[in-house]
Coordinates of C-alpha atoms in Angstrom, one line a residue:
M1295 CA 0.0 0.0 0.0
P1296 CA 1.3 3.5 -0.8
A1297 CA 1.7 6.0 2.0
S1298 CA -1.4 8.1 2.7
W1299 CA 0.2 11.3 1.4
L1300 CA 1.0 9.6 -1.9
A1301 CA -2.5 8.2 -2.3
D1302 CA -3.9 11.7 -1.7
A1303 CA -1.4 13.3 -4.1
V1304 CA -2.1 10.8 -6.9
A1305 CA -5.9 11.2 -6.5
T1306 CA -5.5 14.9 -6.7
F1307 CA -3.2 14.5 -9.8
G1308 CA -6.0 12.3 -11.3
D1309 CA -8.6 15.0 -10.7
R1310 CA -6.5 17.7 -12.2
C1311 CA -5.6 15.7 -15.3
K1312 CA -9.3 14.8 -15.9
A1313 CA -10.2 18.5 -15.6
K1314 CA -7.4 19.7 -17.9
L1315 CA -8.0 17.0 -20.5
A1316 CA -11.7 17.9 -20.7
G1317 CA -10.7 21.3 -22.2
P1318 CA -9.2 22.3 -25.5
G1319 CA -5.6 21.9 -26.4
E1320 CA -3.0 19.2 -26.8
A1321 CA -3.3 16.3 -24.3
E1322 CA 0.5 16.3 -23.6
A1323 CA 0.4 20.0 -22.7
A1324 CA -2.7 19.5 -20.6
I1325 CA -1.0 17.1 -18.1
R1326 CA 2.2 19.0 -17.6
A1327 CA 0.8 21.3 -14.9
P1328 CA -0.6 18.4 -12.9
I1329 CA 2.7 16.6 -13.2
E1330 CA 4.5 19.7 -11.9
Q1331 CA 2.1 19.9 -9.0
L1332 CA 2.6 16.2 -8.2
L1333 CA 6.3 16.6 -8.1
A1334 CA 5.9 19.7 -5.8
A1335 CA 3.7 17.6 -3.5
A1336 CA 6.4 14.9 -3.3
G1337 CA 9.0 17.6 -2.6
T1338 CA 6.9 19.0 0.3
Q1339 CA 6.6 15.5 1.8
L1340 CA 10.4 15.1 1.5
K1341 CA 11.0 18.6 2.9
L1342 CA 12.6 19.6 -0.4
D1343 CA 12.1 22.9 -2.3
V1344 CA 11.1 21.6 -5.7
V1345 CA 10.9 24.1 -8.6
P1346 CA 10.2 23.0 -12.2
H1347 CA 11.8 25.1 -15.0
D1348 CA 9.2 24.8 -17.7
E1349 CA 10.8 24.8 -21.2
V1350 CA 9.1 26.8 -24.0
R1351 CA 7.4 24.3 -26.3
D1352 CA 8.7 24.4 -29.8
D1353 CA 8.4 21.3 -32.1
D1354 CA 11.6 22.2 -33.9
R1355 CA 13.6 22.1 -30.6
G1356 CA 14.1 18.4 -29.8
V1357 CA 17.0 18.6 -27.4
R1358 CA 15.7 19.5 -24.0
P1359 CA 13.1 17.6 -22.1
D1360 CA 10.0 19.4 -20.9
Y1361 CA 11.2 20.3 -17.5
A1362 CA 14.4 20.8 -15.7
I1363 CA 13.8 20.3 -12.0
S1364 CA 15.7 22.2 -9.3
V1365 CA 15.8 21.1 -5.7
G1366 CA 17.0 23.6 -3.1
G1367 CA 18.2 25.8 -6.0
A1368 CA 20.3 23.2 -7.7
I1369 CA 19.4 21.5 -11.0
T1370 CA 18.7 17.9 -10.1
G1371 CA 17.1 16.3 -13.2
Y1372 CA 14.8 16.4 -16.2
V1373 CA 11.3 15.3 -16.9
E1374 CA 10.0 14.4 -20.4
V1375 CA 6.2 14.3 -20.8
K1376 CA 4.4 12.4 -23.5
K1377 CA 0.7 12.4 -24.3
P1378 CA -1.5 10.0 -22.2
G1379 CA -1.2 6.5 -23.5
A1380 CA 2.0 7.1 -25.5
N1381 CA 4.4 4.2 -25.7
L1382 CA 7.5 4.9 -23.6
D1383 CA 9.4 1.8 -24.5
P1384 CA 12.6 3.0 -26.3
E1385 CA 12.7 -0.2 -28.3
S1386 CA 9.4 0.8 -29.9
M1387 CA 10.2 4.5 -30.6
R1388 CA 10.4 5.8 -34.1
G1389 CA 10.9 9.1 -35.9
H1390 CA 10.9 12.2 -33.7
N1391 CA 10.5 10.3 -30.4
L1392 CA 13.5 8.1 -31.2
R1393 CA 15.7 11.1 -32.1
Q1394 CA 14.6 12.8 -29.0
W1395 CA 15.3 9.8 -26.8
T1396 CA 18.7 9.3 -28.4
R1397 CA 19.7 12.8 -27.4
Q1398 CA 18.2 12.7 -23.9
K1399 CA 18.8 9.1 -22.7
D1400 CA 22.2 9.6 -21.1
L1401 CA 21.3 12.5 -18.9
P1402 CA 22.3 11.7 -15.3
N1403 CA 18.7 11.9 -13.9
L1404 CA 15.7 11.6 -16.2
I1405 CA 12.0 10.7 -15.9
Y1406 CA 9.9 9.7 -18.9
T1407 CA 6.2 9.7 -18.3
N1408 CA 2.8 9.8 -20.1
G1409 CA 1.0 10.5 -16.8
T1410 CA 0.2 6.9 -15.9
E1411 CA 3.5 5.2 -16.7
W1412 CA 6.7 6.5 -15.1
R1413 CA 10.3 5.5 -16.0
L1414 CA 13.4 6.7 -14.2
Y1415 CA 16.8 6.6 -16.0
R1416 CA 20.3 7.3 -14.9
D1417 CA 22.9 7.7 -17.6
S1418 CA 20.7 5.8 -20.1
E1419 CA 20.1 2.9 -17.7
P1420 CA 16.6 2.2 -16.2
V1421 CA 16.3 2.4 -12.4
G1422 CA 14.0 -0.4 -11.4
N1423 CA 10.9 -1.3 -13.5
P1424 CA 8.4 1.1 -15.0
V1425 CA 5.7 2.1 -12.5
H1426 CA 2.1 2.2 -13.6
L1427 CA -0.7 4.2 -12.0
S1428 CA -4.1 2.4 -12.0
G1429 CA -7.7 3.4 -12.0
G1430 CA -8.3 4.0 -15.7
P1431 CA -7.2 6.5 -18.4
L1432 CA -6.4 10.0 -17.3
R1433 CA -9.4 11.4 -19.2
S1434 CA -11.8 9.5 -16.9
A1435 CA -10.0 8.2 -13.8
G1436 CA -10.1 11.4 -11.7
G1437 CA -9.8 10.7 -8.0
K1438 CA -9.9 7.0 -8.6
L1439 CA -6.3 7.1 -9.8
T1440 CA -4.0 5.0 -7.6
A1441 CA -0.3 4.2 -7.4
P1442 CA 1.7 1.3 -6.1
A1443 CA 4.1 1.8 -3.2
E1444 CA 7.0 1.7 -5.7
F1445 CA 6.0 5.1 -7.1
E1446 CA 7.2 6.7 -3.9
H1447 CA 10.7 5.2 -4.5
V1448 CA 10.7 6.6 -8.1
L1449 CA 9.9 10.1 -6.9
T1450 CA 12.2 10.0 -3.9
N1451 CA 15.2 8.7 -6.0
F1452 CA 14.6 11.3 -8.6
L1453 CA 14.3 14.3 -6.3
R1454 CA 17.2 13.3 -4.0
W1455 CA 19.7 12.7 -6.8
K1456 CA 23.1 14.1 -6.2
P1457 CA 26.2 13.7 -8.4
A1458 CA 28.5 10.9 -7.2
P1459 CA 32.1 11.9 -6.4
I1460 CA 34.2 11.7 -9.6
T1461 CA 37.6 10.1 -9.0
S1462 CA 38.7 8.7 -12.3
V1463 CA 39.1 9.8 -15.9
I1464 CA 36.5 7.3 -17.1
A1465 CA 33.9 8.4 -14.6
L1466 CA 34.6 12.0 -15.4
V1467 CA 34.2 11.5 -19.2
R1468 CA 31.0 9.5 -18.7
A1469 CA 29.6 12.3 -16.6
I1470 CA 30.5 15.3 -18.8
A1471 CA 30.3 14.0 -22.3
P1472 CA 26.5 13.6 -22.4
L1473 CA 26.0 17.1 -20.9
T1474 CA 28.4 18.6 -23.4
R1475 CA 26.5 16.9 -26.3
L1476 CA 23.2 18.3 -24.8
L1477 CA 24.8 21.8 -24.6
R1478 CA 26.0 21.5 -28.3
G1479 CA 22.5 20.6 -29.4
E1480 CA 21.0 23.5 -27.4
V1481 CA 23.3 26.0 -29.1
L1482 CA 22.2 24.7 -32.5
D1483 CA 18.6 25.0 -31.4
Q1484 CA 19.2 28.5 -30.2
L1485 CA 20.7 29.5 -33.5
E1486 CA 17.8 28.0 -35.4
A1487 CA 15.3 29.8 -33.2
E1488 CA 17.2 33.1 -33.8
N1489 CA 17.2 32.4 -37.6
R1490 CA 13.4 32.2 -37.4
K1491 CA 13.2 35.5 -35.5
I1492 CA 15.5 37.1 -38.1
K1493 CA 13.3 35.9 -41.0
A1494 CA 10.3 37.2 -39.1
G1495 CA 11.9 40.7 -39.0
A1496 CA 14.1 40.7 -35.9
R1497 CA 17.5 42.4 -36.1
R1498 CA 20.4 40.0 -36.5
E1499 CA 22.6 42.1 -34.2
D1500 CA 20.1 41.6 -31.4
Q1501 CA 20.4 37.8 -31.4
P1502 CA 23.0 36.8 -28.8
F1503 CA 24.2 33.5 -30.3
H1504 CA 24.5 35.0 -33.8
G1505 CA 26.8 37.6 -32.2
L1506 CA 28.8 35.0 -30.4
A1507 CA 29.1 32.9 -33.6
R1508 CA 30.2 36.0 -35.6
D1509 CA 32.9 36.8 -33.0
W1510 CA 34.0 33.2 -33.0
R1511 CA 34.4 33.2 -36.8
H1512 CA 36.2 36.6 -36.7
L1513 CA 38.7 35.6 -34.0
L1514 CA 39.3 31.9 -34.7
F1515 CA 37.6 30.2 -37.6
P1516 CA 36.4 32.4 -40.5
T1517 CA 34.7 29.6 -42.3
A1518 CA 33.2 27.8 -39.3
S1519 CA 29.7 26.5 -39.8
D1520 CA 27.0 26.8 -37.1
E1521 CA 27.7 23.1 -36.2
T1522 CA 31.4 23.9 -35.7
F1523 CA 30.6 26.9 -33.6
A1524 CA 28.1 24.9 -31.5
D1525 CA 30.7 22.2 -30.9
G1526 CA 33.4 24.7 -30.0
Y1527 CA 31.1 26.5 -27.6
A1528 CA 30.1 23.4 -25.8
Q1529 CA 33.6 22.0 -25.5
T1530 CA 35.1 25.4 -24.4
V1531 CA 32.5 25.9 -21.7
T1532 CA 32.9 22.3 -20.4
F1533 CA 36.7 22.4 -20.3
A1534 CA 36.9 25.9 -18.9
L1535 CA 34.7 24.7 -16.0
L1536 CA 36.9 21.6 -15.6
L1537 CA 40.0 23.8 -15.6
A1538 CA 38.5 25.8 -12.8
R1539 CA 38.1 22.6 -10.8
T1540 CA 41.7 21.6 -11.4
E1541 CA 42.6 24.9 -9.8
G1542 CA 40.5 24.1 -6.7
I1543 CA 37.7 26.5 -7.5
T1544 CA 34.3 25.3 -6.2
L1545 CA 32.0 26.4 -9.0
A1546 CA 28.8 26.6 -7.0
D1547 CA 30.3 29.0 -4.5
A1548 CA 32.1 31.2 -7.0
G1549 CA 29.2 33.6 -7.5
G1550 CA 28.4 32.8 -11.1
L1551 CA 30.3 31.9 -14.2
H1552 CA 31.7 35.4 -14.7
A1553 CA 33.2 35.2 -11.3
V1554 CA 34.6 31.7 -12.2
G1555 CA 36.3 33.4 -15.1
T1556 CA 37.7 36.1 -12.9
K1557 CA 39.2 33.5 -10.6
L1558 CA 40.8 31.7 -13.5
S1559 CA 42.2 34.8 -15.2
G1560 CA 45.4 34.9 -13.2
Q1561 CA 47.0 31.8 -14.9
H1562 CA 44.5 31.0 -17.6
S1563 CA 43.5 34.3 -19.1
L1564 CA 42.4 32.9 -22.5
M1565 CA 40.1 30.3 -21.1
A1566 CA 38.8 32.7 -18.5
R1567 CA 37.8 35.3 -21.0
A1568 CA 36.3 32.6 -23.3
L1569 CA 34.1 31.3 -20.5
Q1570 CA 32.9 34.9 -19.7
L1571 CA 32.2 35.8 -23.3
L1572 CA 30.3 32.6 -24.0
T1573 CA 28.1 32.7 -20.9
D1574 CA 27.6 36.3 -19.9
Y1575 CA 24.8 37.2 -22.4
V1576 CA 22.8 34.1 -22.9
A1577 CA 19.2 33.7 -21.7
E1578 CA 18.5 32.3 -18.3
D1579 CA 16.5 29.3 -19.6
F1580 CA 19.5 28.3 -21.7
K1581 CA 21.7 28.3 -18.5
V1582 CA 19.7 25.4 -17.0
T1583 CA 21.9 22.8 -18.8
I1584 CA 25.0 24.8 -17.9
D1585 CA 23.9 24.8 -14.2
L1586 CA 23.6 21.0 -14.3
L1587 CA 27.0 20.8 -15.9
V1588 CA 28.4 23.0 -13.1
R1589 CA 26.9 20.7 -10.5
V1590 CA 28.4 17.6 -12.0
I1591 CA 31.8 19.1 -12.5
D1592 CA 31.8 20.3 -8.9
A1593 CA 31.8 16.6 -8.0
V1594 CA 35.2 16.1 -9.6
Q1595 CA 38.0 15.3 -7.2
W1596 CA 40.9 16.3 -9.4
P1597 CA 43.8 15.0 -7.3
K1598 CA 42.3 11.5 -7.4
V1599 CA 41.4 11.8 -11.1
R1600 CA 45.0 12.8 -11.9
A1601 CA 46.5 10.2 -9.5
G1602 CA 50.0 11.5 -10.1
R1603 CA 49.9 11.1 -13.9
R1604 CA 51.4 14.0 -15.9
D1605 CA 49.6 13.0 -19.0
T1606 CA 46.1 13.1 -17.5
Y1607 CA 45.0 16.1 -19.6
L1608 CA 45.8 14.4 -22.9
H1609 CA 44.4 11.1 -21.8
L1610 CA 41.2 12.9 -20.6
Y1611 CA 40.6 14.7 -23.9
E1612 CA 41.3 11.5 -25.9
T1613 CA 38.8 9.6 -23.8
F1614 CA 36.3 12.4 -23.9
L1615 CA 36.2 12.5 -27.7
D1616 CA 35.7 8.8 -27.8
V1617 CA 32.5 9.2 -25.8
Y1618 CA 31.4 12.7 -26.9
D1619 CA 31.8 12.3 -30.6
P1620 CA 33.9 9.4 -32.0
Q1621 CA 33.6 10.8 -35.6
L1622 CA 34.9 14.2 -34.4
R1623 CA 37.9 12.5 -32.8
Q1624 CA 38.8 10.8 -36.1
K1625 CA 38.3 14.0 -38.0
S1626 CA 40.4 16.0 -35.6
G1627 CA 43.2 13.4 -35.6
S1628 CA 43.2 13.3 -31.8
Y1629 CA 45.1 10.4 -30.3
Y1630 CA 46.6 9.2 -27.1
T1631 CA 50.2 10.2 -26.5
P1632 CA 52.1 7.9 -24.1
R1633 CA 53.5 9.2 -20.9
E1634 CA 57.1 9.0 -22.2
V1635 CA 56.4 11.3 -25.1
V1636 CA 54.4 13.7 -22.9
E1637 CA 57.4 14.0 -20.6
Q1638 CA 59.5 15.2 -23.5
M1639 CA 56.8 17.6 -24.6
V1640 CA 56.0 19.1 -21.2
P1641 CA 58.9 20.5 -19.2
P1642 CA 59.0 19.4 -15.5
R1643 CA 57.6 21.9 -13.0
P1644 CA 60.1 23.5 -10.7
A1645 CA 60.6 21.7 -7.4

């Protein structure tokens, strides 16, 4: 039997879904607010401050799930909502749903739901079995909707997620590569959204990512495509944040990304300025993914990752490209350089 608070919350969720689905509009959009309220109710029970960051719906933007969820002010996970009755089995997905799943599946903490079926994933792996709410379809169940006791475990595991300490190169790469890919996709989506605004009459110079891409081409790669810029943006932000951790900077306590850049500027002026330029003028909703990246990178324990190896940086990037984009690695010619060669390339530090 589920706890009484959960039974009440699910019954209320059923009533709200029934009322919303009785009105006009898309079924998927109709159940999003009730899902938001259900998660908030679970947060109240767990004494957690749960805030959903509702993404603006745009069928052309297939990267981000519907919600980013923050708990206590820190981005904790994502929720992707499908219309009631939709098939959530990845093996059965086709077309847009499959493309979306492929881009979202390796997020560190992700819920897929159609309102009555709930699936929790961590780094593309399912956590337990899917949980099904009973009592009938959402259009008619209302307060008769019920949940098994396992549903509480799904909600609790999701809302209490924290990044695990990262102590090895492999663990680091597995943590940051998916988020860097997501960030790259978001940049492309932002550029496409700005292109639509420009075609509709907006001024090109008022579009932040077009300005960044223009400066990127002017300073570094005159012939760079939007795809090249998006890739460079995502990797630069990721490795600037990682560089800050290698210098012992706690990102969450730094006072924002501009302040992180300021702290880096003493010894790493180029990366520091790049981080500031690339993040100072982007919209707040775009920063949701960067905030999750910050939280994950803050879990990096660099002394343990390095473990005394002088070639850790090269080994890290080699391994990163293998996971992030194997084709890009082949195209860039990146390869692993053995320690003996690195020692000849990198002069020893003064004692």
